[in-house]
Amino acid sequence: MSSVDAKEQATKKRKIDEETTQQELKSFDGFTITKILNENASNKSIFVLGKFSKDEKCKEEENAVVILEKTPFSEETVGNLLSSKMELSLQMQNDIYGMFTGYPDKLLNGVKTTVIYPATERHIQKYTAQNVNLICESYEDYVNITLPYLQSQKFSLQWVYNILNKTSEADRIIFEDEDENNGFVLLPDMKWDKKQLENLYLIAICHRKDVMSLRDLNEKHLPLLKNIQEKCRIAVKEKFNVGPSQLRMYVHYQPSYYHFHVHVTHLKFEAPGIQVGRAYLLSDVIENIEMVANYYQKKSMTFSLRENDGLLTKFKEAGKLLQ
Amino acid sequence: MSSVDAKEQATKKRKIDEETTQQELKSFDGFTITKILNENASNKSIFVLGKFSKDEKCKEEENAVVILEKTPFSEETVGNLLSSKMELSLQMQNDIYGMFTGYPDKLLNGVKTTVIYPATERHIQKYTAQNVNLICESYEDYVNITLPYLQSQKFSLQWVYNILNKTSEADRIIFEDEDENNGFVLLPDMKWDKKQLENLYLIAICHRKDVMSLRDLNEKHLPLLKNIQEKCRIAVKEKFNVGPSQLRMYVHYQPSYYHFHVHVTHLKFEAPGIQVGRAYLLSDVIENIEMVANYYQKKSMTFSLRENDGLLTKFKEAGKLLQ
């Protein structure tokens, strides 16, 4: 599609959108909840499926997904919050400890509200709570189940190669070691806003293309792993003044893409995916291989898979669920 | 102190409290912020140090610590929230995706508010953000630094022994294997409200008293570890109908007390302390020892220590910080 075509298409689409969707949404007047898809008590969010039934423009069959998430407090606004306008309702008092429900000024207590409307079945699936299952994958299971599954999926790694050969994101690169065996590119993860150092999140992507994951690593890769560890520490110290004792360097298994990469985050940052059964410290990987050269071709790996993950189906078919 | 004495003392103390503290706190009228002690953007909380300066009863030097935390959404109340009363202010619109700030009815959007007043220096310390440091402890470091430090601290384990010999919490025990070598007691962790299965959090505490932590484990302990793994799985399935593929069983290093115990949580529960560099899956511990009998007497262990941790001071003194 030429760029002119694309523009025309976009304009046409926008017109349709304006006619049928949420341009005039000012409140949730007439909104009825069909189902709570998911909720998260720790980050204070909820995912709701419903319909704007009173809206004349709304077709009966059109679903809306509404995501509500409470917003963080900020140093700037908390001063306005803690004022005579914040009424307190006592819940419990014990000695010097008082527990209240506080009711801040409405305008200071907004909720991040995302409306997807009309929402497709895929949106609904995406935001619906799913069971997770713990899988214990022996190396034999990796060879017989996981690897064939990954190969059948033909996940494209083109976006990774675009980074490595500077077709994309070249301006984002923080550090590079160009060595074809042990070299890598270091750049910010999409999840990092590049503002707060305490959320620092970088990714080191190795240049060589023959390491899919932890499962491929052996003593031959020690120079690669140590090179990434050492040079990332130096680069992060130089660029961000964050030292090695403030850095968490780890890999995922299963990873989200199968070209070897290392996550580099600030130790204070509770990044998603740092939990046991998903994250493996780079220093532990190096030491395990030093202790047992084929450690990652011997060790069972334990990880969680969501109910709709194709790999889970394969483990189920092979009768390999934990009983 | 007799029980009568204690009651009198408590009454006297309550009177003093009522005179000097927060009994009439209805709002934050006159509150001035001295300092933001800490904030947590992921669970939406903030810790503030300040004074109620306009309060005549308040002495100039008396500090208050105020903790604000946004509350989770609930299935019960979200229907009231998503109504005509919730005004929407558009932030961004792209195709079917609309991002708004929503302003719910004030009374439906309370904030959990804890006031500690007057607050002592210890309270202020407790709620102040602290730097954390990553420590890489070799087994030699464990023997020369960590173990002597732990022994010098003489942490009391009496509360653990009270559980094991049924002096305390006997009614909370979910399962017990009384074997003196391989047996253990399984009971709910204090953090679990025993209501929601998805937050299930149990602790298995072994009967034998000679295992301080992971560092002590070797091939002789495999029967203990496997017994805990197997019988916890059966007990949790029987009592709660939560199967092995929904369970996360792990130990902490460093643990919060040095009598060997295993955490048993629902896989869906993002319990505090499940991150890499703190949590070790029981199944991995067993397999590592099967692979290398003295694995935990060979392996470096990586963990974080807060700035005010006495053990960090010992590692600093020994020149063992990551540089």
Coordinates of N, CA and C in Angstrom, one line a residue, chain B residues 74-175:
Chain B
S74 N -13.7 -3.4 43.8 CA -14.3 -4.6 44.1 C -15.5 -4.8 43.1
E75 N -15.8 -6.1 42.9 CA -16.9 -6.5 42.0 C -18.2 -5.8 42.5
E76 N -18.4 -5.7 43.8 CA -19.6 -5.2 44.4 C -19.8 -3.7 44.1
T77 N -18.7 -2.9 44.1 CA -18.9 -1.5 44.0 C -18.7 -0.9 42.6
V78 N -18.0 -1.7 41.8 CA -17.7 -1.1 40.5 C -18.9 -0.7 39.6
G79 N -20.0 -1.4 39.9 CA -21.3 -1.1 39.2 C -21.7 0.3 39.6
N80 N -21.6 0.7 40.8 CA -22.0 2.0 41.2 C -21.1 3.1 40.7
L81 N -19.8 2.7 40.5 CA -18.8 3.6 40.0 C -19.0 4.0 38.6
L82 N -19.3 2.9 37.8 CA -19.5 3.2 36.3 C -20.9 3.7 36.0
S83 N -21.1 4.9 36.4 CA -22.5 5.5 36.2 C -22.4 6.9 35.7
S84 N -23.5 7.5 35.6 CA -23.5 8.9 35.0 C -22.7 9.9 36.0
K85 N -22.5 9.4 37.2 CA -21.8 10.3 38.1 C -20.3 10.3 37.9
M86 N -19.8 9.3 37.1 CA -18.4 9.3 36.9 C -18.1 10.1 35.6
E87 N -17.6 11.3 35.8 CA -17.2 12.2 34.7 C -15.9 11.7 34.1
L88 N -15.9 11.9 32.7 CA -14.7 11.5 32.0 C -14.0 12.7 31.3
S89 N -12.7 12.8 31.5 CA -12.0 13.8 30.8 C -11.0 13.1 29.8
L90 N -11.2 13.4 28.5 CA -10.4 12.7 27.5 C -8.9 13.0 27.5
Q91 N -8.1 12.0 27.5 CA -6.6 12.2 27.5 C -6.1 12.0 26.1
M92 N -6.7 10.9 25.5 CA -6.1 10.5 24.2 C -7.1 9.6 23.5
Q93 N -7.3 9.7 22.2 CA -8.2 8.8 21.5 C -7.5 8.3 20.3
N94 N -7.5 7.0 20.0 CA -6.9 6.4 18.8 C -7.7 5.2 18.4
D95 N -8.5 5.4 17.3 CA -9.3 4.3 16.8 C -10.3 3.9 17.9
I96 N -10.3 2.6 18.2 CA -11.3 2.1 19.2 C -10.8 2.3 20.7
Y97 N -9.6 2.9 20.8 CA -9.1 3.0 22.2 C -9.2 4.4 22.7
G98 N -9.9 4.6 23.8 CA -9.9 5.9 24.4 C -9.3 5.9 25.8
M99 N -8.5 6.9 26.1 CA -7.9 7.0 27.4 C -8.5 8.2 28.1
F100 N -9.0 8.1 29.3 CA -9.6 9.2 30.0 C -9.1 9.2 31.4
T101 N -9.3 10.4 32.1 CA -9.2 10.4 33.5 C -10.7 10.4 34.0
G102 N -11.0 9.4 34.8 CA -12.4 9.3 35.3 C -12.5 9.9 36.7
Y103 N -13.5 10.7 37.0 CA -13.7 11.2 38.4 C -14.9 10.6 39.0
P104 N -14.7 9.6 39.8 CA -15.9 8.9 40.5 C -16.4 9.8 41.6
D105 N -17.7 9.4 41.9 CA -18.3 10.0 43.1 C -17.3 9.9 44.3
K106 N -17.2 11.0 45.0 CA -16.2 11.1 46.1 C -16.3 9.9 47.1
L107 N -17.5 9.6 47.5 CA -17.7 8.6 48.6 C -17.4 7.2 48.1
L108 N -17.3 7.0 46.8 CA -17.0 5.7 46.2 C -15.5 5.5 46.0
N109 N -14.7 6.6 46.3 CA -13.3 6.6 45.9 C -12.4 6.9 47.1
G110 N -12.7 6.3 48.3 CA -11.9 6.6 49.5 C -10.5 6.0 49.4
V111 N -9.7 6.6 50.2 CA -8.3 6.2 50.3 C -8.0 5.6 51.7
K112 N -7.3 4.5 51.7 CA -6.9 4.0 53.0 C -5.9 4.9 53.6
T113 N -6.2 5.4 54.8 CA -5.4 6.4 55.4 C -4.9 6.0 56.8
T114 N -3.7 5.9 57.0 CA -3.2 5.5 58.3 C -2.4 6.7 58.9
V115 N -2.7 7.0 60.1 CA -2.0 8.2 60.8 C -1.3 7.6 62.0
I116 N 0.0 7.8 62.1 CA 0.7 7.4 63.3 C 1.1 8.8 64.0
Y117 N 0.6 9.0 65.2 CA 0.7 10.3 65.7 C 0.6 10.3 67.2
P118 N 1.5 10.7 68.0 CA 2.8 11.1 67.6 C 3.7 10.0 67.1
A119 N 4.5 10.2 66.1 CA 5.4 9.2 65.6 C 6.8 9.4 66.1
T120 N 7.4 8.2 66.4 CA 8.8 8.3 67.0 C 9.8 8.2 65.8
E121 N 11.1 8.4 66.2 CA 12.1 8.3 65.2 C 12.1 6.9 64.5
R122 N 11.8 5.9 65.3 CA 11.8 4.5 64.8 C 10.7 4.3 63.7
H123 N 9.5 5.0 63.9 CA 8.5 4.9 62.9 C 9.0 5.6 61.6
I124 N 9.7 6.7 61.8 CA 10.2 7.5 60.6 C 11.2 6.6 59.9
Q125 N 12.1 6.0 60.6 CA 13.1 5.1 60.0 C 12.4 4.0 59.2
K126 N 11.4 3.4 59.9 CA 10.7 2.2 59.3 C 10.1 2.5 58.0
Y127 N 9.5 3.7 57.8 CA 8.8 4.0 56.6 C 9.6 4.8 55.6
T128 N 10.9 5.1 55.9 CA 11.7 5.8 55.0 C 12.3 4.9 53.9
A129 N 12.3 5.3 52.7 CA 12.9 4.6 51.6 C 14.3 4.3 51.9
Q130 N 14.7 3.0 51.7 CA 16.1 2.7 51.9 C 16.7 2.1 50.6
N131 N 18.0 2.5 50.4 CA 18.7 1.8 49.4 C 18.9 0.3 49.6
V132 N 18.9 -0.5 48.6 CA 19.2 -1.9 48.8 C 20.5 -2.2 48.0
N133 N 21.2 -3.2 48.5 CA 22.4 -3.5 47.8 C 22.4 -5.0 47.5
L134 N 22.9 -5.3 46.3 CA 23.0 -6.7 45.9 C 24.3 -7.3 46.5
I135 N 24.2 -8.4 47.2 CA 25.4 -9.1 47.8 C 25.5 -10.4 47.1
C136 N 26.8 -10.8 46.8 CA 27.1 -12.1 46.2 C 27.9 -12.8 47.3
E137 N 27.2 -13.8 48.0 CA 27.8 -14.4 49.1 C 28.4 -15.8 48.7
S138 N 29.7 -15.9 48.7 CA 30.3 -17.2 48.5 C 30.1 -18.1 49.7
Y139 N 30.4 -19.4 49.6 CA 30.2 -20.2 50.9 C 31.2 -19.8 51.9
E140 N 32.4 -19.4 51.5 CA 33.4 -18.9 52.4 C 32.9 -17.6 53.1
D141 N 32.2 -16.7 52.4 CA 31.6 -15.5 53.0 C 30.6 -16.0 54.0
Y142 N 29.8 -17.0 53.7 CA 28.8 -17.5 54.6 C 29.4 -17.9 55.9
V143 N 30.5 -18.7 55.8 CA 31.2 -19.2 57.0 C 31.8 -18.0 57.8
N144 N 32.5 -17.1 57.1 CA 33.3 -16.1 57.7 C 32.5 -14.8 58.1
I145 N 31.4 -14.5 57.4 CA 30.7 -13.3 57.7 C 29.3 -13.5 58.2
T146 N 28.5 -14.2 57.3 CA 27.1 -14.4 57.6 C 26.8 -15.2 58.9
L147 N 27.4 -16.4 59.0 CA 27.1 -17.2 60.1 C 27.5 -16.6 61.5
P148 N 28.8 -16.1 61.6 CA 29.1 -15.4 62.8 C 28.2 -14.2 63.2
Y149 N 27.7 -13.5 62.1 CA 26.8 -12.4 62.4 C 25.5 -12.9 63.0
L150 N 24.9 -14.0 62.3 CA 23.7 -14.6 62.8 C 23.8 -15.1 64.2
Q151 N 24.9 -15.7 64.5 CA 25.1 -16.2 65.9 C 25.2 -15.1 66.9
S152 N 25.8 -14.0 66.5 CA 26.0 -12.9 67.4 C 24.6 -12.2 67.7
Q153 N 23.7 -12.4 66.8 CA 22.4 -11.7 67.0 C 21.5 -12.4 67.9
K154 N 21.7 -13.7 68.1 CA 20.9 -14.5 69.0 C 19.4 -14.3 68.8
F155 N 18.9 -14.3 67.5 CA 17.5 -14.2 67.2 C 16.8 -15.3 68.0
S156 N 15.7 -15.0 68.7 CA 15.0 -16.0 69.4 C 14.1 -16.8 68.4
L157 N 14.1 -18.1 68.5 CA 13.2 -19.0 67.7 C 12.1 -19.6 68.6
Q158 N 12.0 -19.0 69.8 CA 11.0 -19.6 70.7 C 9.6 -19.7 70.1
W159 N 9.2 -18.6 69.3 CA 7.9 -18.7 68.8 C 7.7 -19.8 67.8
V160 N 8.8 -20.2 67.1 CA 8.7 -21.4 66.2 C 8.6 -22.6 67.0
Y161 N 9.4 -22.8 68.1 CA 9.3 -24.0 69.0 C 7.9 -24.1 69.6
N162 N 7.3 -22.9 69.9 CA 6.0 -22.9 70.5 C 5.0 -23.5 69.5
I163 N 5.2 -23.2 68.2 CA 4.3 -23.8 67.2 C 4.5 -25.4 67.2
L164 N 5.8 -25.7 67.1 CA 6.2 -27.1 66.9 C 5.7 -28.0 68.1
N165 N 5.8 -27.4 69.3 CA 5.4 -28.2 70.5 C 3.9 -27.9 70.9
K166 N 3.2 -27.2 70.1 CA 1.8 -26.9 70.3 C 1.4 -26.0 71.4
T167 N 2.4 -25.3 71.9 CA 2.1 -24.3 73.0 C 1.3 -23.1 72.4
S168 N 1.6 -22.8 71.1 CA 0.9 -21.7 70.4 C 0.3 -22.2 69.1
E169 N -0.7 -21.6 68.7 CA -1.3 -21.7 67.3 C -1.7 -23.2 67.0
A170 N -1.8 -24.0 68.0 CA -2.2 -25.4 67.7 C -3.4 -25.6 66.9
D171 N -4.4 -24.7 67.1 CA -5.7 -24.7 66.4 C -5.5 -24.3 65.0
R172 N -4.4 -23.7 64.6 CA -4.2 -23.3 63.2 C -3.6 -24.3 62.3
I173 N -3.1 -25.4 62.9 CA -2.3 -26.4 62.2 C -3.3 -27.1 61.1
I174 N -2.8 -27.1 59.9 CA -3.6 -27.7 58.8 C -3.2 -29.1 58.6
F175 N -1.9 -29.4 58.8 CA -1.4 -30.8 58.6 C -0.1 -30.9 59.4

